[in-house]
mmCIF file of C-alpha atoms in Angstrom:
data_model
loop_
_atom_site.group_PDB
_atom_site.id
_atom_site.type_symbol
_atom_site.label_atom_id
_atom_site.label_comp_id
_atom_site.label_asym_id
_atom_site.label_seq_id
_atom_site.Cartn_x
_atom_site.Cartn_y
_atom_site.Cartn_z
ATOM 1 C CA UNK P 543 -21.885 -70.874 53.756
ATOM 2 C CA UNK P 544 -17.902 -71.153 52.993
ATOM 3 C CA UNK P 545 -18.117 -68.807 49.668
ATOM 4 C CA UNK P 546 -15.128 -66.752 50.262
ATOM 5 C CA UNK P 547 -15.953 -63.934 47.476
ATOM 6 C CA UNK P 548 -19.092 -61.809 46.650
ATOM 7 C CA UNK P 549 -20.008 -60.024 43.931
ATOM 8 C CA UNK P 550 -23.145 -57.721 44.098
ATOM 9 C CA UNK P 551 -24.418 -54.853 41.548
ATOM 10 C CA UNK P 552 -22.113 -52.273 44.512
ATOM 11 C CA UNK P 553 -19.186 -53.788 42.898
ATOM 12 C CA UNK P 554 -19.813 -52.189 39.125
ATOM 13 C CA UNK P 555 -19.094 -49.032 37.473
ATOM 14 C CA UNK P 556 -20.788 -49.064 34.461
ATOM 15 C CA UNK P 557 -18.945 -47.009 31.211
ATOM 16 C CA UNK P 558 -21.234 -44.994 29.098
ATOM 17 C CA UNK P 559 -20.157 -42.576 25.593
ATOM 18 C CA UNK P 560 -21.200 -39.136 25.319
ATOM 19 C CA UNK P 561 -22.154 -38.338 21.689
ATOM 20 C CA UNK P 562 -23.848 -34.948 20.675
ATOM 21 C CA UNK P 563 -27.465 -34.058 19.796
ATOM 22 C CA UNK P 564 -30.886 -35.128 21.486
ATOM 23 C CA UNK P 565 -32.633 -38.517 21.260
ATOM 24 C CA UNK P 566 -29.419 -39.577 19.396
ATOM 25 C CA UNK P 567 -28.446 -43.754 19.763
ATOM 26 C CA UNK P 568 -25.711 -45.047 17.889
ATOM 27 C CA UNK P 569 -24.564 -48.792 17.933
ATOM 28 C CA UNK P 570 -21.346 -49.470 17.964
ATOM 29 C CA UNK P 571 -20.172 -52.052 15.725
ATOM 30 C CA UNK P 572 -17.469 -53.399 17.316
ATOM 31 C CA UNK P 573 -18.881 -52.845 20.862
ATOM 32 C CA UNK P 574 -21.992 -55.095 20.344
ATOM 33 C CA UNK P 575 -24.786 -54.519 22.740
ATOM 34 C CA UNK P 576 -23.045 -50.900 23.753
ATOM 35 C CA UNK P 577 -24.549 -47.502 21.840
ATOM 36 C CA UNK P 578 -23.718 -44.136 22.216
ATOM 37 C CA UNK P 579 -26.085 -42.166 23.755
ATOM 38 C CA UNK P 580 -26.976 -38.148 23.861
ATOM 39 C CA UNK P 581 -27.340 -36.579 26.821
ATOM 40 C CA UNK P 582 -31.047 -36.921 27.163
ATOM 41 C CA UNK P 583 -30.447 -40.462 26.856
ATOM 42 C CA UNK P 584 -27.609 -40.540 29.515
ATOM 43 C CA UNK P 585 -29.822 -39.634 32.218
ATOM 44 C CA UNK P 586 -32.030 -42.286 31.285
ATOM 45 C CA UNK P 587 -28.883 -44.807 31.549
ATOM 46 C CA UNK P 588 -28.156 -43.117 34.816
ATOM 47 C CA UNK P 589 -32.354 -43.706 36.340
ATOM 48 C CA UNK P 590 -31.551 -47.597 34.887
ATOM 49 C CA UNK P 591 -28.467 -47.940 36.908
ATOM 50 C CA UNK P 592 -29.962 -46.496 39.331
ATOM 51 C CA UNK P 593 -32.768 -48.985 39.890
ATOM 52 C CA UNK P 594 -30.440 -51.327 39.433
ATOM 53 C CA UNK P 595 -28.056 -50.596 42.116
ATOM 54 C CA UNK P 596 -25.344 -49.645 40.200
ATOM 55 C CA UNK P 597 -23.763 -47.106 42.604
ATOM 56 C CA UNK P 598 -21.697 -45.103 39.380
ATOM 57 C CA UNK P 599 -21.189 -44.291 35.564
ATOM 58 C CA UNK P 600 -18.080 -43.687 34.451
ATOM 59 C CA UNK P 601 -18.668 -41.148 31.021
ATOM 60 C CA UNK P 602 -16.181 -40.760 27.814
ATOM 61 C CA UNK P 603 -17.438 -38.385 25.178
ATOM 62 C CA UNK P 604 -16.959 -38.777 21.368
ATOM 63 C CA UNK P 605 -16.112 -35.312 20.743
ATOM 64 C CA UNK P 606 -17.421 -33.728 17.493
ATOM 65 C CA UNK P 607 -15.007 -33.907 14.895
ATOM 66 C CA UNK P 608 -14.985 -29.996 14.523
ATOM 67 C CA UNK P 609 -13.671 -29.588 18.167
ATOM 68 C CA UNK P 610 -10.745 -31.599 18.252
ATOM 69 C CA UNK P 611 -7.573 -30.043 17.790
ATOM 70 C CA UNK P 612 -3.802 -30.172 18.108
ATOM 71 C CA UNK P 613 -3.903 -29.115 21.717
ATOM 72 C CA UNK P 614 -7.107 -31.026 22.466
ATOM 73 C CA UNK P 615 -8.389 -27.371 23.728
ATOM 74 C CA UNK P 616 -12.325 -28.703 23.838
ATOM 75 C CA UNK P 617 -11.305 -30.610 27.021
ATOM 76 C CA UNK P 618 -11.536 -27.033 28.684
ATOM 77 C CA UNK P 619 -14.793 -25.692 27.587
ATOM 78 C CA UNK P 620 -17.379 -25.888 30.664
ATOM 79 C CA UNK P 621 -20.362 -26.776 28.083
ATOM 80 C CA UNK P 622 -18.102 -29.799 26.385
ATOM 81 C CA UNK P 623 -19.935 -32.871 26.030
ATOM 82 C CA UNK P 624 -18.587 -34.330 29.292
ATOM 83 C CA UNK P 625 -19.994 -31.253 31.139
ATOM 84 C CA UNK P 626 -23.364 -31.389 30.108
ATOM 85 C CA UNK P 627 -23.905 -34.698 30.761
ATOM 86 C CA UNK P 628 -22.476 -34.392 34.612
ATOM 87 C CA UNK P 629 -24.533 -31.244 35.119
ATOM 88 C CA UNK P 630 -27.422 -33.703 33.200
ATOM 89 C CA UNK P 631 -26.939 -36.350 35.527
ATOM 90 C CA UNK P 632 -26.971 -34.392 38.445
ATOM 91 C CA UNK P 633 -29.800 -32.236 37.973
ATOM 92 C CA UNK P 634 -32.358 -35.079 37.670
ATOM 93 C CA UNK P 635 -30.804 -38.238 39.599
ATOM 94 C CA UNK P 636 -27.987 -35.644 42.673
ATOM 95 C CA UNK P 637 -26.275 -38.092 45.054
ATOM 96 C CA UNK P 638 -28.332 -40.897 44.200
ATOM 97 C CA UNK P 639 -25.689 -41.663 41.172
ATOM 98 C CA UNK P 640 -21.995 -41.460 41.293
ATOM 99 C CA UNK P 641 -20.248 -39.613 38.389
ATOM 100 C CA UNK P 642 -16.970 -40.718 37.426
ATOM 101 C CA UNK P 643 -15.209 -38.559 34.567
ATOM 102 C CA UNK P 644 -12.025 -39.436 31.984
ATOM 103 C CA UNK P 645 -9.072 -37.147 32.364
ATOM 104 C CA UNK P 646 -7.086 -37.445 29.047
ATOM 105 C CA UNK P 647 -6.915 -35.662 25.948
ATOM 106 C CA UNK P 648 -7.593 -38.567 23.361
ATOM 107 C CA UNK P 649 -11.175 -37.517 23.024
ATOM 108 C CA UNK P 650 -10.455 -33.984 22.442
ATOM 109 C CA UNK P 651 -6.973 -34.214 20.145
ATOM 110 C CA UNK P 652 -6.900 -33.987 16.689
ATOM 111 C CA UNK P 653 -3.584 -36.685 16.408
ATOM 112 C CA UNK P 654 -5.435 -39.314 18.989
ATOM 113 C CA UNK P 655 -2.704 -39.188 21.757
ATOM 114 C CA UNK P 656 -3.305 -38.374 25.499
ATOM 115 C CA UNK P 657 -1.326 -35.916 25.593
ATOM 116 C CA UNK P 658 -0.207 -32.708 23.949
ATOM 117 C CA UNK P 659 3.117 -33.788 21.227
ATOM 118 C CA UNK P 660 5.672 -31.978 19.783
ATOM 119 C CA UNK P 661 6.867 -31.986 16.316
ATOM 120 C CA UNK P 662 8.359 -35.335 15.805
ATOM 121 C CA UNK P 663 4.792 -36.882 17.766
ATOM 122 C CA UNK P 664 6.580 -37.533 21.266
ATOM 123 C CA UNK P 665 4.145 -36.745 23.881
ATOM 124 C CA UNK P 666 5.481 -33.582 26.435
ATOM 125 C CA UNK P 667 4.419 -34.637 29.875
ATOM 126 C CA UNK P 668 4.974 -31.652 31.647
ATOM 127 C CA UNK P 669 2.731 -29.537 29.347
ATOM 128 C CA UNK P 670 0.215 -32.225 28.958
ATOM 129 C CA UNK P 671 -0.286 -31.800 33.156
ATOM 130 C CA UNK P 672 -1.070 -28.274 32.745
ATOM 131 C CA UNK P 673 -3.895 -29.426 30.379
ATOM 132 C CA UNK P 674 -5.015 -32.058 32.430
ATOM 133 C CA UNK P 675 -5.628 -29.827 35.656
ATOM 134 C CA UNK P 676 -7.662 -27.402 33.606
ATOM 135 C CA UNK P 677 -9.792 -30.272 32.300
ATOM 136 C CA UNK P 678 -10.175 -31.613 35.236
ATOM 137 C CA UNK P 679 -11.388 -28.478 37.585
ATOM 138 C CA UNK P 680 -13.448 -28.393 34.610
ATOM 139 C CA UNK P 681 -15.362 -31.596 35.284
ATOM 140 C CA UNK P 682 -15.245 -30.782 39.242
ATOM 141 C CA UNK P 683 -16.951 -27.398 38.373
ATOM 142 C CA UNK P 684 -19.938 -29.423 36.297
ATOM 143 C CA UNK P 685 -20.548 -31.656 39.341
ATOM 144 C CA UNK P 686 -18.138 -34.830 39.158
ATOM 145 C CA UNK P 687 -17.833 -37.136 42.223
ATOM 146 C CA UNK P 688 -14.659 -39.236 40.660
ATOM 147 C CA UNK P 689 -11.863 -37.777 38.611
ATOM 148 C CA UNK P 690 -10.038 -40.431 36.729
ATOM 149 C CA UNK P 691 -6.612 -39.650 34.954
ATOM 150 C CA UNK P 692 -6.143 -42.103 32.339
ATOM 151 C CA UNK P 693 -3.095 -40.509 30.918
ATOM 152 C CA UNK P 694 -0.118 -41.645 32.254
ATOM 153 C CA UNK P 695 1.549 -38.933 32.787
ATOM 154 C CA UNK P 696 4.287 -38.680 35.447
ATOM 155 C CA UNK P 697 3.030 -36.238 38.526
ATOM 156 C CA UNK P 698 -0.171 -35.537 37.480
ATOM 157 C CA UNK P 699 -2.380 -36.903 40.752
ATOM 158 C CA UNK P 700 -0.573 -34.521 42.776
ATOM 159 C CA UNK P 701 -0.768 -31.463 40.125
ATOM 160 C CA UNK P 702 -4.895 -32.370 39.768
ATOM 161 C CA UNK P 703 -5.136 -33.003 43.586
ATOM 162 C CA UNK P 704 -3.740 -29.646 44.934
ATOM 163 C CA UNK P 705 -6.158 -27.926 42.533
ATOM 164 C CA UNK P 706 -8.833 -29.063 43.263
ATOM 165 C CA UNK P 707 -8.284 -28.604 46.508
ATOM 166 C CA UNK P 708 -7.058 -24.848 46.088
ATOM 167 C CA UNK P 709 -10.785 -24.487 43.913
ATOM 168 C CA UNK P 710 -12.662 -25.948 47.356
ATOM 169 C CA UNK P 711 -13.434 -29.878 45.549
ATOM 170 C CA UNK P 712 -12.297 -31.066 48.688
ATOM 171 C CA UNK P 713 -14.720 -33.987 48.545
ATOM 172 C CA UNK P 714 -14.046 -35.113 45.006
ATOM 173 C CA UNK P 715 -12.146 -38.208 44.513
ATOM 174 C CA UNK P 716 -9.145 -39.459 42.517
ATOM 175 C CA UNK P 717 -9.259 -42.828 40.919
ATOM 176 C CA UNK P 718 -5.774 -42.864 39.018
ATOM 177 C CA UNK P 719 -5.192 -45.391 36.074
ATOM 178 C CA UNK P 720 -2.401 -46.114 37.919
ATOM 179 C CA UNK P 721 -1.614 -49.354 35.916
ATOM 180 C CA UNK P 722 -2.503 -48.698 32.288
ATOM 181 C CA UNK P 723 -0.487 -50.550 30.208
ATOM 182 C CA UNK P 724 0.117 -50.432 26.040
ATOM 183 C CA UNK P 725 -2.078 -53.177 25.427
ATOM 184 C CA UNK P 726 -3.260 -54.617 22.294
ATOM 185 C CA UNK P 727 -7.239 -54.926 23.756
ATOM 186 C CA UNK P 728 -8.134 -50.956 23.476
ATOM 187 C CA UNK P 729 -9.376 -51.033 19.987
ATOM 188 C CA UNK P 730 -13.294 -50.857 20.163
ATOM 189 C CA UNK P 731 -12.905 -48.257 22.690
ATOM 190 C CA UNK P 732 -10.677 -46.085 20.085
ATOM 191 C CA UNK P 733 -13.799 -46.677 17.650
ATOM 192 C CA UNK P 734 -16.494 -45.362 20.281
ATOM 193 C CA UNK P 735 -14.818 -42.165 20.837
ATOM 194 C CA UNK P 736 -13.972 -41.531 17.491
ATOM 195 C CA UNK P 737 -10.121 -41.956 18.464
ATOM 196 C CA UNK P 738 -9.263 -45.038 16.440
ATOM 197 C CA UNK P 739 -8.698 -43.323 12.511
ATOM 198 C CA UNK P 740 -6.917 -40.256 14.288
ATOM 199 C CA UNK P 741 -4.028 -41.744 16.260
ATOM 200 C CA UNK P 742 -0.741 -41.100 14.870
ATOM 201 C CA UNK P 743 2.032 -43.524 16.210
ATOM 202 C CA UNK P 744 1.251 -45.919 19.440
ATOM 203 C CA UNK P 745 1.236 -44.912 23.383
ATOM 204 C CA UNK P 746 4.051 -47.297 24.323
ATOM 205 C CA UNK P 747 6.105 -43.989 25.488
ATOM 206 C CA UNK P 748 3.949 -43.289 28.242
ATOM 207 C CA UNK P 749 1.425 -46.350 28.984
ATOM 208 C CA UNK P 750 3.366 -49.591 30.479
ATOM 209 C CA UNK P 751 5.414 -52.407 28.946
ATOM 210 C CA UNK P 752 2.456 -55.561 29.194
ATOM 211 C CA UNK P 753 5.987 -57.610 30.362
ATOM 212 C CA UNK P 754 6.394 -55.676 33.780
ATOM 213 C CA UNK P 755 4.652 -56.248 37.231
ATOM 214 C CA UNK P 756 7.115 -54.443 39.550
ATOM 215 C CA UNK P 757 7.008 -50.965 37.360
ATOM 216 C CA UNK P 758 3.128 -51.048 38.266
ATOM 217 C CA UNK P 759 4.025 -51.377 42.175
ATOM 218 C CA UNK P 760 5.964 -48.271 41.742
ATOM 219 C CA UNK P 761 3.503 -46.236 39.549
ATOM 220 C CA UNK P 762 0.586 -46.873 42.180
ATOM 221 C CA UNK P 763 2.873 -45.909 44.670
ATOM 222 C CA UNK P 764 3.513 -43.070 43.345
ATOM 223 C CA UNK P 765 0.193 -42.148 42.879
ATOM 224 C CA UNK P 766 -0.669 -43.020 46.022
ATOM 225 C CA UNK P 767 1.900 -41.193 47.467
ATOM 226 C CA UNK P 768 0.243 -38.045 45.358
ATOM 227 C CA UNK P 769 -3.227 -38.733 46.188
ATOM 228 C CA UNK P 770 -4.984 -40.339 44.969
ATOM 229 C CA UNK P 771 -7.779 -42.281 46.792
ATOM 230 C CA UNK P 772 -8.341 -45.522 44.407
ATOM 231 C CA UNK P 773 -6.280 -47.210 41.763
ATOM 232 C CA UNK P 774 -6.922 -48.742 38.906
ATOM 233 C CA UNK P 775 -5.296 -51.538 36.401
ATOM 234 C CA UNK P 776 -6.202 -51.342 33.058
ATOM 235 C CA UNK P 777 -6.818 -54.129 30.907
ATOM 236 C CA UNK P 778 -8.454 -56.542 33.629
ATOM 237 C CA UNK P 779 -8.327 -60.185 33.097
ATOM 238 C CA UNK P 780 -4.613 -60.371 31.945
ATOM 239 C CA UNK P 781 -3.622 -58.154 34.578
ATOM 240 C CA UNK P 782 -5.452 -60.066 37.706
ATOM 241 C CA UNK P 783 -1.759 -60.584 38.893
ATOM 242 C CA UNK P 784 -1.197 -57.118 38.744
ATOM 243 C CA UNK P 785 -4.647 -56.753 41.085
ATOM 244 C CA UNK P 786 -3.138 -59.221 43.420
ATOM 245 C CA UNK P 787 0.176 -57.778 43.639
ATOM 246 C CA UNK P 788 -1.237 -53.995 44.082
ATOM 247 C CA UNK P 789 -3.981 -55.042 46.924
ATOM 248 C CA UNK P 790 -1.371 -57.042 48.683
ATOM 249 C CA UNK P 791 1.499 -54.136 48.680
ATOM 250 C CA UNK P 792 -0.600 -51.283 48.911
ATOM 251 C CA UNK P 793 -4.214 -52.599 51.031
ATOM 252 C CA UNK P 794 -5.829 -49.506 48.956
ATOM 253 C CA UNK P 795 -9.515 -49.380 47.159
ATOM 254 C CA UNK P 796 -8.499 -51.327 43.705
ATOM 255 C CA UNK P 797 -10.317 -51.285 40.561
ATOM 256 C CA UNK P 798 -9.932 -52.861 37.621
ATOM 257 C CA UNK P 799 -11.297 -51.891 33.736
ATOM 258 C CA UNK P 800 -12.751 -55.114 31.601
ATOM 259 C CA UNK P 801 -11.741 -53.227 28.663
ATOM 260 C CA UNK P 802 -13.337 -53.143 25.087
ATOM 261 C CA UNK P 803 -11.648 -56.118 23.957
ATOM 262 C CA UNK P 804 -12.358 -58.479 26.750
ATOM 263 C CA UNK P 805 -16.239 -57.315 26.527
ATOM 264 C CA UNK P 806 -16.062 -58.180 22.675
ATOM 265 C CA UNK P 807 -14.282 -61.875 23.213
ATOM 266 C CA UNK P 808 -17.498 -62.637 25.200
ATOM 267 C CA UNK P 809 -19.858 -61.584 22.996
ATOM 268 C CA UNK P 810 -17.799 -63.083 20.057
ATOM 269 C CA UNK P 811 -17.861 -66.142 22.298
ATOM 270 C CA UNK P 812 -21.297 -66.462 22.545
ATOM 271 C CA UNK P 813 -22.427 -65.234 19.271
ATOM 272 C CA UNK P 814 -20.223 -68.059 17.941
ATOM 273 C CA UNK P 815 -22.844 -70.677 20.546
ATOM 274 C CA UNK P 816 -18.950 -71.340 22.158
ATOM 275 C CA UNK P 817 -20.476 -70.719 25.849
ATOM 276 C CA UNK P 818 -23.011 -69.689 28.013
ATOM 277 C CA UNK P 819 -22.668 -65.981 27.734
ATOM 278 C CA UNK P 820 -24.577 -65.050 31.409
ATOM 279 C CA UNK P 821 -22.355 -67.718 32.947
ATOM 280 C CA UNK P 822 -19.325 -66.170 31.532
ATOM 281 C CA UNK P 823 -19.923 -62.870 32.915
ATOM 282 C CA UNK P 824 -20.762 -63.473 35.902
ATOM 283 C CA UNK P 825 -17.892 -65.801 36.311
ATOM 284 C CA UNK P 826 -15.585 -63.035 34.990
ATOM 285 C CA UNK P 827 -16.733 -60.430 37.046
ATOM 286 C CA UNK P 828 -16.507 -63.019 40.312
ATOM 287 C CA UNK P 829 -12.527 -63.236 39.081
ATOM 288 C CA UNK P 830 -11.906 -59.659 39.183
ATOM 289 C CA UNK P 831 -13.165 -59.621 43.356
ATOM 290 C CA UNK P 832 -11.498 -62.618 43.973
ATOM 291 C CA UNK P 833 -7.909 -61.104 42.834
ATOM 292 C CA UNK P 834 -8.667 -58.345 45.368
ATOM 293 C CA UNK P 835 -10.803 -55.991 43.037
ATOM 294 C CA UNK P 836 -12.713 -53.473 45.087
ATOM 295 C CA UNK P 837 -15.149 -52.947 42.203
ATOM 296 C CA UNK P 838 -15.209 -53.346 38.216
ATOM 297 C CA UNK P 839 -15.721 -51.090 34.955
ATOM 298 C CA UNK P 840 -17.847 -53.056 32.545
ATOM 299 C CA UNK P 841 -19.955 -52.946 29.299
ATOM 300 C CA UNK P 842 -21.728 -55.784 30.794
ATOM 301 C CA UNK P 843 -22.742 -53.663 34.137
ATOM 302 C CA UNK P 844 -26.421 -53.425 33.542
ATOM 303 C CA UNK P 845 -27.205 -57.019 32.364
ATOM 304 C CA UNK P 846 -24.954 -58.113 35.149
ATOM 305 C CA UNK P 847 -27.054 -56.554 37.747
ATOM 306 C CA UNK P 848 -29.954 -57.613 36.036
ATOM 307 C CA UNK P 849 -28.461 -61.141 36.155
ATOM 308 C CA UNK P 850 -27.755 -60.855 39.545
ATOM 309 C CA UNK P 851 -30.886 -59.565 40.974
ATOM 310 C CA UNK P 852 -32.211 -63.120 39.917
ATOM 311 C CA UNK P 853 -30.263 -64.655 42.313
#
């Protein structure tokens, strides 16, 4: 009667990877539980969540090897990976599903950064905008609901915002990795995209320093100020201050990504018999709302509803 926080399958996004072919599944060793899935086998993900009551996917492609290039080009090509499986989704499940698509180049470059680099590897911002409005029009144009900028670039919300508007996506969202910070917790993710033998250097010159909290009130503002409709922090359970801090300030729609690494602790965890792996999840997932989380990204989206609809 006095529970001050709930947590329902309305509060999860649930992150699925693109990978080519048809009736194509491929584990992924360091993600254990997660696959990659063709497209055929997206939509099926998408009628599960679905039943489930998981209101939206957010999709990441591992782009064929053959495709990614310097300038990370594939990003623009309307029948890319990430294209077919929006147009996928749409066709069989429409509104019923929310579609929530990446906006960065990592999947598509040859050298693993973000962003387009210049000869000594430094990442050119400005340039690396241009990109990102393309790709992202691009993803509009196949049918996305959510466009999510994980970049970090400086002025790219307002850059992707006025063009969509200018192409008529008036109704198509921004949900800007606002907060993304360098972190140390990325690495299965790198692996399911393909991203993790390519990347030359780190991303410390444009994702934040995991030391500062007042840097991330002024990047949401910013974005904000651009934008942007939601926000997001990225990693999630070290960063619940962050959470705190940006629902307090700001009052917006906050998410919050439980990132690769976190998802592989608790599986480690339990593998290992060190806990009760339902319990953990659900009690993770609770944390997140608590700090002021609006909703979640999680490997652990499906079995949490699942979990959930038990009661």
């Amino acid at each position: 009667m006095v529970r001050e926080t709930s947590l329902s399958p309305a509060n999860l996004i649930w992150p699925l990877f693109v990978t080519d072919g048809e009736g194509v599944v491929e584990p992924i060793a360091s993600l254990p539980g997660v696959s990659r899935w063709s497209v055929d086998g997206i939509v099926e993900r998408a009628r599960e969540a679905v039943d489930l009551g998981i209101p939206c996917l957010a999709l990441f492609p591992n782009t064929q090897a053959d495709r990614r290039s310097e300038d990370g080009r594939e990003a623009l090509n309307p029948d890319n990976l990430m294209c077919r499986a929006i147009r996928a989704i749409k066709d069989a499940l429409g509104d019923s599903i929310g579609v929530l698509t990446d906006v960065a180049l990592d999947p598509y470059t040859a050298h693993g950064q973000d962003g387009l680099i210049d000869s000594d590897g430094y990442v050119l911002n400005d340039a690396t905008v241009e990109v990102l409005v393309g790709q992202s029009l691009n993803q509009a144009r196949a049918g996305a609901d959510i466009i999510a900028p994980s970049d970090m670039m400086d002025g790219r919300i307002g850059a992707i915002r006025a063009a969509l508007e200018a192409d008529g996506h008036h109704n198509v969202q921004i949900m800007s990795y606002a907060a993304k910070y360098a972190s140390a917790f990325y690495g299965p993710f790198r692996d399911a995209v393909g991203s993790s033998g390519l990347l030359k250097g780190n991303k410390k010159g444009y994702q934040m320093d995991p030391a500062n909290t007042d840097e991330a009130l002024r990047e949401v503002a910013m974005d904000i100020a651009e934008g942007a409709d939601s926000v997001m922090v990225k990693p999630g359970m070290p960063y619940l201050d962050i959470v705190s801090r940006v629902k307090q300030a700001f009052g917006v729609p906050v998410y919050a990504y439980m990132v690769s690494g976190e998802y592989a602790m608790i599986e480690a965890m339990a593998a290992a018999g060190a806990g009760d792996r339902d319990a953990v999840v659900l009690e993770s997932l609770l944390a997140f709302r608590r700090a002021g989380c609006s909703g979640v990204l999680t490997y652990h989206a499906a079995h949490a509803a699942r979990l959930l609809a038990k009661g």
